[in-house]
Amino acid sequence: MPGSEMRSATISVLVENEAGVLARVIGLFSGRGYNIDSLTVAPVERDRSKSRITIVTSGTEMVIEQIKAQLGRLVPVYRVLDLTVEGPHLARELALIKVVGTGNARSEALRLADAFRARVIDASTESFIFELTGATDKLDAFLDLMRPIGLAEVARTGVAAIARGKGTIE
Amino acid sequence: MPTHLIGNDAFQEADTTGITRQATKHNYLVKRSDDLARVIHEAFYVAKTGRPGPVLVDLPKDILIAPAPYAEPSFAPHRSYRPRTEPDSFRIAEAVALLKRAERPVIYTGGGVINAGPEAARLLLEFVRLTGFPCTSTLMGLGAYPASDPQFLGMLGMHGTYEANLAMHGCDVMLNMGARFDDRVTGRVNAFAPAAKKIHCDIDPSSINKNVAVDVAVVGDAAQILRAMIAAWKADKQQVDKSALATWWQQIDVWRAKKSLRFTQAMAPGSVIKPQYAIERLYKATRGAGKETFITTEVGQHQMWAAQHFKFEKPNRWLTSGGLGTMGYGLPAAMGVQIAHPDALVIDIAGEASILMNIQEMGTLAQYRLPVKIFILNNQYMGMVRQWQELLHGNRYSESYSAALPDFVKLAESFHAVGLRAEKVEDLDRVIAEMLAVDRPVIADICVDQKENVFPMIPSGAAHNEMLLGPEHAENAGGYTGKSVTDEGLVLV
């Protein structure tokens, strides 16, 4: 049957910025057994009247079509855009990464951070905090390299994504 | 409780909007009196438009008692909620082209036609007549197409007629108008109408391709879709294949001749009443009553017998809980109908188990002088549960037998209503006549055959052509053992 393979989808949802809207979206995913690989949300209008939710999910083509249709049904949802199928898009996330160590490990951490263009935003005699922005796989690669050196703690934002070119979600 | 105490676990505090989110189409918590008028107008708009559904407005106590400014409803479109009602004309043309070339077509209609209003039902009749195609309906769609019309095949699905289900199974083009390929209708999905091109018309885009992948999807309001289809049908010069259609009708007539709903009622005095017979006599009596008749039901065997044996000619005369199947629905629903139609005859066809779910509303009937009739098919079992236990679980009647039922006649009297009982076949018509004659709430306790099961039946996980007919039919004379049901089917129960 066509479309029975799993695929990943990055979906942008423009919503009314009101109480409970995130709970509605999350309730939809848990209630219907859909996956959430990443979810981010923040107000995007100047008057804070609308928020943009970026969801990375996975499923068969039929399930992803269902997810989009179900999101579209929610009353406070303005627009649902599947960036994965709408054309080229950019997806980025930010991570704050704490590395603890002394001696050679410190200089190795700094060298790798430089190669990945991670910024040092805090330092003590035994630790660094790096700020790194990029695609999910770039962040994953950096974390894999830091792990043997002294990776102690990570905070990641999840993915924010937008379509290339002049088209907009509205 | 007041707004400023929300979150403090105050007396009787519950997160009402949180609890009801999964059970409503939308809900609101009003925290400022200035928002109240707008929210109430919006709540009604959301509840009634698109795919309609319940909307809950939670009012904290301070909002409830404070004066609030009134504002007229705004006619500006809603900011984010804009259900599509106008169908895409290209899709309509595609659908009509498929239907015109069909050799074995079937039209399958659902509650969407009812929700679209009486005009949609009128257009459905016009379209079905125009095409000459057979038409079947889901449980929720009954009444949208007149039951007495020769093109009507009866209800389809788990307890639908033989001819409706086999027409669905054997069709080459299927037009679904306002139904949602529910599992009680499709049976086993991978064996559902295997040869059919499927056209799905629905106001809710999330219904499309959810359970069954379709060839043509039309999103819109059923009345607008039907109006567009009638125009497109007339404009398309392609002729239908009349001889193929005639052959198809001959086949359908062979299936009809099975009379899959038939039952045998012994008429000798003292004979036990068959539930199907009770519905049939009730139907006959209401036809002669000279009043608009509205039927509500609870959920279970009585509901299916009512759907099979009570014939509806008009939409909105049949109110039942289909998809969710909530026992206890029928009595409050009947109350609402009676308030809306004070002169109509409103009957809740109930089971003795379901009616107890909301029995306290008997007091409301008396208080508001609502002459609702409650017609209980009393078999002392949660019959649909027992039926499955009998067919699939080795007759282990766990918790489905009620050994300590109330005396419904005395119960009615204690609630200021009239209580009647029919124990034998010769009592039935008299009890029905008395029930209809009284201008007060009535409970008619109809003691029916305890062992009767609902047939035909498509067991869960089976296909339409694997339907079981009742004991009346020779091919099932050995009785049904449930062996053909797979484990996958059992979990669907």
Short mmCIF file of N, CA and C in Angstrom, two decimals, chain A residues 1 16 18-20 23-24 27-28 30-32 62 66 69-70 73-78, chain B residues 21-22 25-28 42 46 51 78-81 204-206 208-213:
data_model
loop_
_atom_site.label_atom_id
_atom_site.label_comp_id
_atom_site.label_asym_id
_atom_site.label_seq_id
_atom_site.Cartn_x
_atom_site.Cartn_y
_atom_site.Cartn_z
N MET A 1 0.85 -1.20 0.00
CA MET A 1 0.00 0.00 0.00
C MET A 1 0.88 1.25 0.00
N GLU A 16 -4.12 31.28 17.66
CA GLU A 16 -4.49 32.39 18.53
C GLU A 16 -3.69 32.24 19.82
N GLU A 18 -3.89 32.26 23.10
CA GLU A 18 -4.86 32.29 24.20
C GLU A 18 -4.60 31.12 25.15
N ALA A 19 -5.16 31.22 26.35
CA ALA A 19 -4.96 30.17 27.35
C ALA A 19 -5.48 28.85 26.81
N GLY A 20 -4.75 27.80 27.01
CA GLY A 20 -5.25 26.46 26.68
C GLY A 20 -4.95 26.00 25.28
N ALA A 23 -2.40 23.24 25.25
CA ALA A 23 -2.99 22.02 25.82
C ALA A 23 -3.86 21.32 24.77
N ARG A 24 -4.57 22.10 23.96
CA ARG A 24 -5.40 21.48 22.92
C ARG A 24 -4.54 20.72 21.92
N GLY A 27 -2.95 17.72 23.70
CA GLY A 27 -4.01 16.74 23.97
C GLY A 27 -4.39 15.97 22.72
N LEU A 28 -4.37 16.65 21.59
CA LEU A 28 -4.66 15.99 20.31
C LEU A 28 -3.62 14.91 20.02
N SER A 30 -1.58 13.36 22.23
CA SER A 30 -1.62 12.24 23.18
C SER A 30 -2.90 11.45 23.01
N GLY A 31 -4.03 12.15 22.80
CA GLY A 31 -5.32 11.46 22.69
C GLY A 31 -5.38 10.53 21.49
N ARG A 32 -4.69 10.88 20.41
CA ARG A 32 -4.78 10.07 19.20
C ARG A 32 -3.52 9.24 18.97
N MET A 62 -0.62 8.66 5.71
CA MET A 62 -2.03 8.78 6.12
C MET A 62 -2.12 9.42 7.51
N GLN A 66 -3.69 13.04 8.62
CA GLN A 66 -4.66 13.11 9.72
C GLN A 66 -4.24 14.16 10.74
N ALA A 69 -4.99 17.54 9.39
CA ALA A 69 -6.44 17.81 9.36
C ALA A 69 -6.98 18.02 10.77
N GLN A 70 -6.49 17.24 11.72
CA GLN A 70 -6.98 17.38 13.10
C GLN A 70 -6.52 18.72 13.68
N ARG A 73 -8.70 21.51 12.49
CA ARG A 73 -10.04 21.53 13.06
C ARG A 73 -10.13 22.32 14.35
N LEU A 74 -8.99 22.51 15.04
CA LEU A 74 -9.05 23.21 16.33
C LEU A 74 -9.49 24.65 16.09
N VAL A 75 -10.39 25.12 16.92
CA VAL A 75 -10.98 26.44 16.72
C VAL A 75 -9.93 27.56 16.72
N PRO A 76 -8.95 27.58 17.64
CA PRO A 76 -8.00 28.71 17.63
C PRO A 76 -6.86 28.58 16.62
N VAL A 77 -6.93 27.63 15.69
CA VAL A 77 -5.85 27.46 14.71
C VAL A 77 -6.15 28.25 13.43
N TYR A 78 -5.20 29.11 13.04
CA TYR A 78 -5.35 29.88 11.80
C TYR A 78 -4.89 29.10 10.58
N ARG B 21 -12.14 19.19 27.73
CA ARG B 21 -11.51 19.47 26.43
C ARG B 21 -11.68 18.32 25.46
N GLN B 22 -11.55 17.10 25.95
CA GLN B 22 -11.62 15.94 25.05
C GLN B 22 -13.06 15.59 24.67
N LYS B 25 -16.37 20.16 21.34
CA LYS B 25 -15.75 20.68 20.12
C LYS B 25 -14.81 21.83 20.49
N HIS B 26 -15.26 22.65 21.45
CA HIS B 26 -14.43 23.74 21.92
C HIS B 26 -14.95 24.14 23.30
N ASN B 27 -14.11 24.79 24.09
CA ASN B 27 -14.61 25.29 25.36
C ASN B 27 -13.94 26.61 25.73
N TYR B 28 -14.58 27.33 26.66
CA TYR B 28 -14.11 28.66 27.04
C TYR B 28 -14.15 28.79 28.56
N GLU B 42 -20.06 33.54 20.26
CA GLU B 42 -19.10 32.71 19.53
C GLU B 42 -19.33 31.23 19.82
N VAL B 46 -19.83 28.42 17.00
CA VAL B 46 -18.94 27.26 16.83
C VAL B 46 -19.73 25.96 16.97
N ARG B 51 -18.69 20.98 11.32
CA ARG B 51 -19.22 19.75 11.90
C ARG B 51 -19.68 20.11 13.30
N HIS B 78 -15.15 34.71 11.84
CA HIS B 78 -14.32 34.37 13.00
C HIS B 78 -12.84 34.50 12.62
N ARG B 79 -12.02 34.87 13.59
CA ARG B 79 -10.61 35.11 13.30
C ARG B 79 -9.93 33.87 12.74
N SER B 80 -10.11 32.74 13.40
CA SER B 80 -9.36 31.56 12.97
C SER B 80 -10.26 30.41 12.51
N TYR B 81 -11.50 30.36 12.98
CA TYR B 81 -12.38 29.21 12.70
C TYR B 81 -13.26 29.52 11.48
N ASP B 204 -16.06 17.86 7.28
CA ASP B 204 -14.89 17.83 8.14
C ASP B 204 -13.71 17.22 7.39
N PRO B 205 -12.72 18.04 7.01
CA PRO B 205 -11.59 17.48 6.24
C PRO B 205 -10.88 16.36 6.97
N SER B 206 -10.97 16.32 8.31
CA SER B 206 -10.25 15.27 9.03
C SER B 206 -10.96 13.92 8.92
N ILE B 208 -11.81 12.73 6.01
CA ILE B 208 -11.40 12.19 4.70
C ILE B 208 -10.13 11.37 4.88
N ASN B 209 -10.13 10.17 4.29
CA ASN B 209 -8.95 9.28 4.34
C ASN B 209 -8.55 8.91 5.76
N LYS B 210 -9.46 9.00 6.72
CA LYS B 210 -9.10 8.64 8.09
C LYS B 210 -9.18 7.13 8.27
N ASN B 211 -10.33 6.55 7.93
CA ASN B 211 -10.51 5.10 8.09
C ASN B 211 -10.37 4.36 6.77
N VAL B 212 -10.81 5.01 5.69
CA VAL B 212 -10.83 4.37 4.38
C VAL B 212 -10.26 5.37 3.38
N ALA B 213 -9.29 4.91 2.58
CA ALA B 213 -8.73 5.79 1.55
C ALA B 213 -9.75 5.93 0.42
#
